[in-house]
Coordinates of N, CA, C and O in Angstrom, one line a residue:
M1 N 53.9 25.6 -87.9 CA 53.7 26.1 -86.9 C 52.9 24.5 -86.5 O 52.7 23.7 -87.4
T2 N 51.7 23.4 -85.1 CA 51.5 23.1 -85.7 C 50.3 23.0 -86.3 O 48.9 23.3 -85.9
A3 N 50.0 21.5 -86.6 CA 48.6 21.8 -87.0 C 47.6 21.0 -86.6 O 46.0 20.9 -86.8
Q4 N 47.8 19.9 -85.5 CA 46.3 20.0 -84.1 C 46.3 21.1 -83.5 O 47.2 22.4 -82.8
E5 N 45.6 21.5 -82.9 CA 45.0 22.7 -81.8 C 45.5 22.4 -80.9 O 45.3 21.4 -80.1
P6 N 46.4 23.2 -80.4 CA 47.2 23.3 -78.9 C 45.6 22.2 -77.6 O 44.5 23.4 -77.1
Q7 N 46.4 21.5 -76.5 CA 45.7 21.8 -75.6 C 45.3 22.2 -74.8 O 46.7 21.7 -73.4
V8 N 45.4 23.4 -74.7 CA 45.1 24.2 -72.9 C 43.9 24.4 -72.3 O 42.4 24.5 -73.4
M9 N 44.1 25.5 -71.5 CA 43.3 25.5 -69.9 C 43.2 27.5 -70.8 O 44.3 28.0 -70.8
A10 N 41.8 27.6 -71.3 CA 41.2 29.6 -71.1 C 42.3 30.3 -70.7 O 42.8 31.1 -71.3
T11 N 42.1 29.8 -69.1 CA 42.4 31.1 -68.0 C 44.1 30.7 -67.7 O 44.7 31.5 -67.1
A12 N 44.8 29.9 -67.4 CA 46.2 29.1 -67.7 C 46.6 29.7 -68.2 O 46.6 30.4 -69.4
R13 N 47.7 30.0 -67.4 CA 49.3 30.7 -67.9 C 50.2 29.7 -68.3 O 50.6 29.1 -67.5
Y14 N 51.1 30.9 -69.2 CA 51.9 29.0 -70.3 C 53.7 30.3 -69.9 O 53.4 32.0 -70.7
S15 N 54.5 29.5 -70.3 CA 55.8 30.4 -70.0 C 56.0 30.0 -71.4 O 55.0 29.6 -72.0
I16 N 57.3 31.4 -72.0 CA 57.7 31.3 -73.7 C 58.1 29.8 -73.9 O 57.3 29.5 -74.6
G17 N 58.8 29.5 -73.0 CA 58.6 28.0 -73.6 C 58.0 26.5 -73.5 O 57.6 25.8 -75.0
Q18 N 57.2 27.1 -72.9 CA 55.7 26.8 -73.4 C 54.4 26.6 -73.8 O 54.1 25.8 -74.3
T19 N 54.3 27.6 -74.7 CA 53.5 28.0 -75.3 C 54.5 28.1 -77.1 O 53.8 27.6 -77.3
C20 N 56.0 27.5 -77.0 CA 56.7 27.8 -78.2 C 57.0 25.8 -78.4 O 56.4 25.7 -79.6
E21 N 56.6 25.1 -77.3 CA 56.3 23.8 -77.2 C 54.9 23.9 -78.4 O 54.4 22.9 -79.4
L22 N 53.6 24.1 -77.5 CA 52.8 23.8 -77.9 C 52.5 24.7 -79.1 O 50.8 23.7 -79.8
L23 N 52.6 25.1 -79.8 CA 52.2 25.7 -80.7 C 53.3 25.5 -82.1 O 53.0 25.6 -83.3
G24 N 54.4 24.8 -81.4 CA 55.2 23.9 -83.1 C 56.3 25.6 -83.8 O 56.2 25.5 -84.2
I25 N 56.2 26.1 -82.6 CA 57.7 27.2 -82.6 C 58.5 27.7 -82.3 O 59.1 27.1 -81.0
H26 N 59.9 28.3 -82.8 CA 60.8 28.8 -82.2 C 60.1 30.2 -80.8 O 59.6 30.9 -81.9
R27 N 61.5 30.1 -79.9 CA 61.2 31.2 -79.4 C 61.1 32.5 -80.2 O 60.3 33.2 -80.1
D28 N 62.8 32.5 -80.8 CA 62.6 33.6 -82.1 C 61.4 34.1 -82.3 O 61.2 35.5 -83.1
T29 N 60.8 32.9 -83.7 CA 59.5 33.2 -84.2 C 58.0 34.2 -83.1 O 57.6 34.8 -83.6
L30 N 58.4 33.9 -81.9 CA 57.4 33.3 -80.7 C 57.1 35.6 -80.8 O 56.2 35.9 -80.3
R31 N 59.2 35.5 -80.3 CA 59.2 37.4 -79.5 C 59.2 38.4 -80.6 O 58.6 39.1 -80.5
Q32 N 59.0 37.6 -82.2 CA 58.8 38.7 -84.1 C 56.8 38.3 -83.8 O 56.9 39.3 -83.4
Y33 N 56.0 37.2 -83.7 CA 54.8 37.5 -83.5 C 54.5 37.7 -82.3 O 53.0 39.4 -82.1
T34 N 54.5 38.5 -81.6 CA 55.1 39.3 -79.9 C 55.0 40.7 -79.7 O 54.4 42.0 -79.5
D35 N 56.3 40.8 -81.0 CA 56.9 42.4 -80.1 C 57.1 43.3 -81.5 O 56.4 44.0 -81.4
R36 N 57.2 42.9 -82.6 CA 57.4 43.2 -83.4 C 56.0 43.5 -84.4 O 55.9 44.4 -84.9
Q37 N 55.4 42.3 -85.0 CA 54.6 42.6 -85.5 C 52.7 41.9 -84.6 O 51.7 42.3 -85.4
K38 N 53.4 42.3 -82.8 CA 52.3 42.4 -82.2 C 50.5 41.5 -83.1 O 49.3 41.7 -82.7
I39 N 50.7 40.4 -82.9 CA 49.7 39.5 -83.3 C 49.1 38.9 -82.4 O 48.3 37.4 -82.7
I40 N 50.2 38.6 -81.0 CA 49.8 37.2 -80.0 C 50.5 38.0 -79.3 O 50.8 38.7 -79.1
K41 N 49.5 38.3 -77.8 CA 49.0 39.1 -76.5 C 49.5 37.9 -75.6 O 49.8 36.8 -75.2
C42 N 50.8 39.2 -74.8 CA 50.9 38.5 -73.2 C 51.3 39.8 -71.8 O 50.6 40.6 -72.2
G43 N 51.3 38.7 -71.8 CA 51.0 39.3 -70.4 C 52.7 39.3 -68.7 O 53.4 38.6 -69.6
Y44 N 52.5 40.2 -68.3 CA 53.6 40.7 -67.4 C 53.7 40.1 -65.7 O 52.0 39.7 -65.4
R45 N 54.8 39.1 -65.2 CA 54.4 39.1 -64.4 C 55.1 39.3 -62.9 O 56.8 39.0 -64.2
T46 N 56.1 40.1 -62.2 CA 56.9 40.4 -61.8 C 57.7 39.1 -60.9 O 57.0 38.6 -59.5
I47 N 59.1 38.4 -60.7 CA 58.9 37.4 -60.5 C 60.7 38.1 -59.2 O 62.1 38.2 -59.7
G48 N 60.1 39.0 -58.4 CA 61.3 38.8 -57.7 C 61.2 40.3 -57.8 O 60.5 41.1 -58.3
N49 N 62.9 40.9 -58.3 CA 63.0 42.0 -60.1 C 62.7 42.1 -60.6 O 63.3 42.6 -61.5
R50 N 62.2 41.0 -61.3 CA 62.0 40.0 -63.4 C 60.8 40.3 -63.4 O 60.2 39.9 -62.9
R51 N 60.7 40.7 -64.3 CA 59.0 40.5 -65.1 C 59.4 39.8 -65.8 O 59.9 39.4 -67.2
V52 N 58.3 38.5 -66.3 CA 58.4 37.4 -66.9 C 56.8 37.5 -67.8 O 55.7 37.7 -67.5
K53 N 57.4 37.4 -69.5 CA 56.3 37.0 -70.0 C 55.1 35.5 -69.9 O 56.4 34.9 -69.1
F54 N 54.3 36.2 -69.9 CA 53.7 34.6 -70.2 C 52.7 34.8 -71.4 O 52.3 36.2 -71.5
Y55 N 52.0 33.9 -71.5 CA 50.1 34.0 -72.5 C 49.3 33.4 -71.8 O 50.1 31.7 -71.2
L56 N 48.1 33.3 -72.4 CA 47.2 33.0 -71.5 C 46.9 31.9 -72.5 O 46.6 31.9 -74.2
G57 N 46.2 31.1 -72.4 CA 45.5 30.0 -73.3 C 45.0 29.9 -73.8 O 44.9 29.6 -75.4
S58 N 43.7 31.3 -73.8 CA 43.2 31.3 -74.4 C 43.3 32.6 -75.7 O 43.3 31.9 -77.1
E59 N 44.3 33.3 -74.9 CA 45.7 34.3 -77.1 C 46.5 32.9 -78.0 O 46.1 32.9 -78.6
I60 N 46.3 31.8 -76.7 CA 47.4 30.2 -77.7 C 46.6 30.0 -78.5 O 46.3 29.5 -79.8
L61 N 45.0 29.9 -77.9 CA 44.1 29.1 -79.3 C 43.3 30.3 -79.8 O 43.3 30.4 -81.0
R62 N 43.4 31.4 -80.0 CA 43.0 32.5 -80.5 C 44.4 32.9 -81.4 O 43.1 32.7 -83.3
F63 N 45.0 32.6 -81.4 CA 46.5 33.0 -81.4 C 47.1 32.1 -83.2 O 47.1 31.8 -84.6
W64 N 46.6 30.2 -82.8 CA 46.9 29.1 -83.5 C 45.5 29.5 -84.4 O 45.5 29.0 -85.4
K65 N 44.7 29.2 -83.6 CA 42.4 29.5 -85.1 C 43.3 30.5 -86.1 O 42.9 30.0 -87.0
R66 N 43.5 31.7 -85.9 CA 43.8 32.6 -87.6 C 45.1 32.6 -87.4 O 44.4 32.9 -88.6
Q67 N 46.2 31.6 -87.3 CA 47.1 30.9 -88.3 C 46.3 29.9 -88.8 O 46.3 29.8 -90.2
A68 N 45.9 29.0 -88.7 CA 45.1 28.1 -89.0 C 44.3 28.0 -91.2 O 44.4 28.7 -91.1

């Protein structure tokens, strides 16, 4: 995990890849934190017939502060 606080806008939506880059973690780690341990929350949006996960900037910051 990155030692510097992620520079995000609280109301912006970030993709899985963007969230991983901001936090300095692998996508499998993010999946574990989201799906198994439930320590970071995600939202879903529909694109075509697919549900796509996103993370709010406020949730990224909350998670980062909790882990720091």
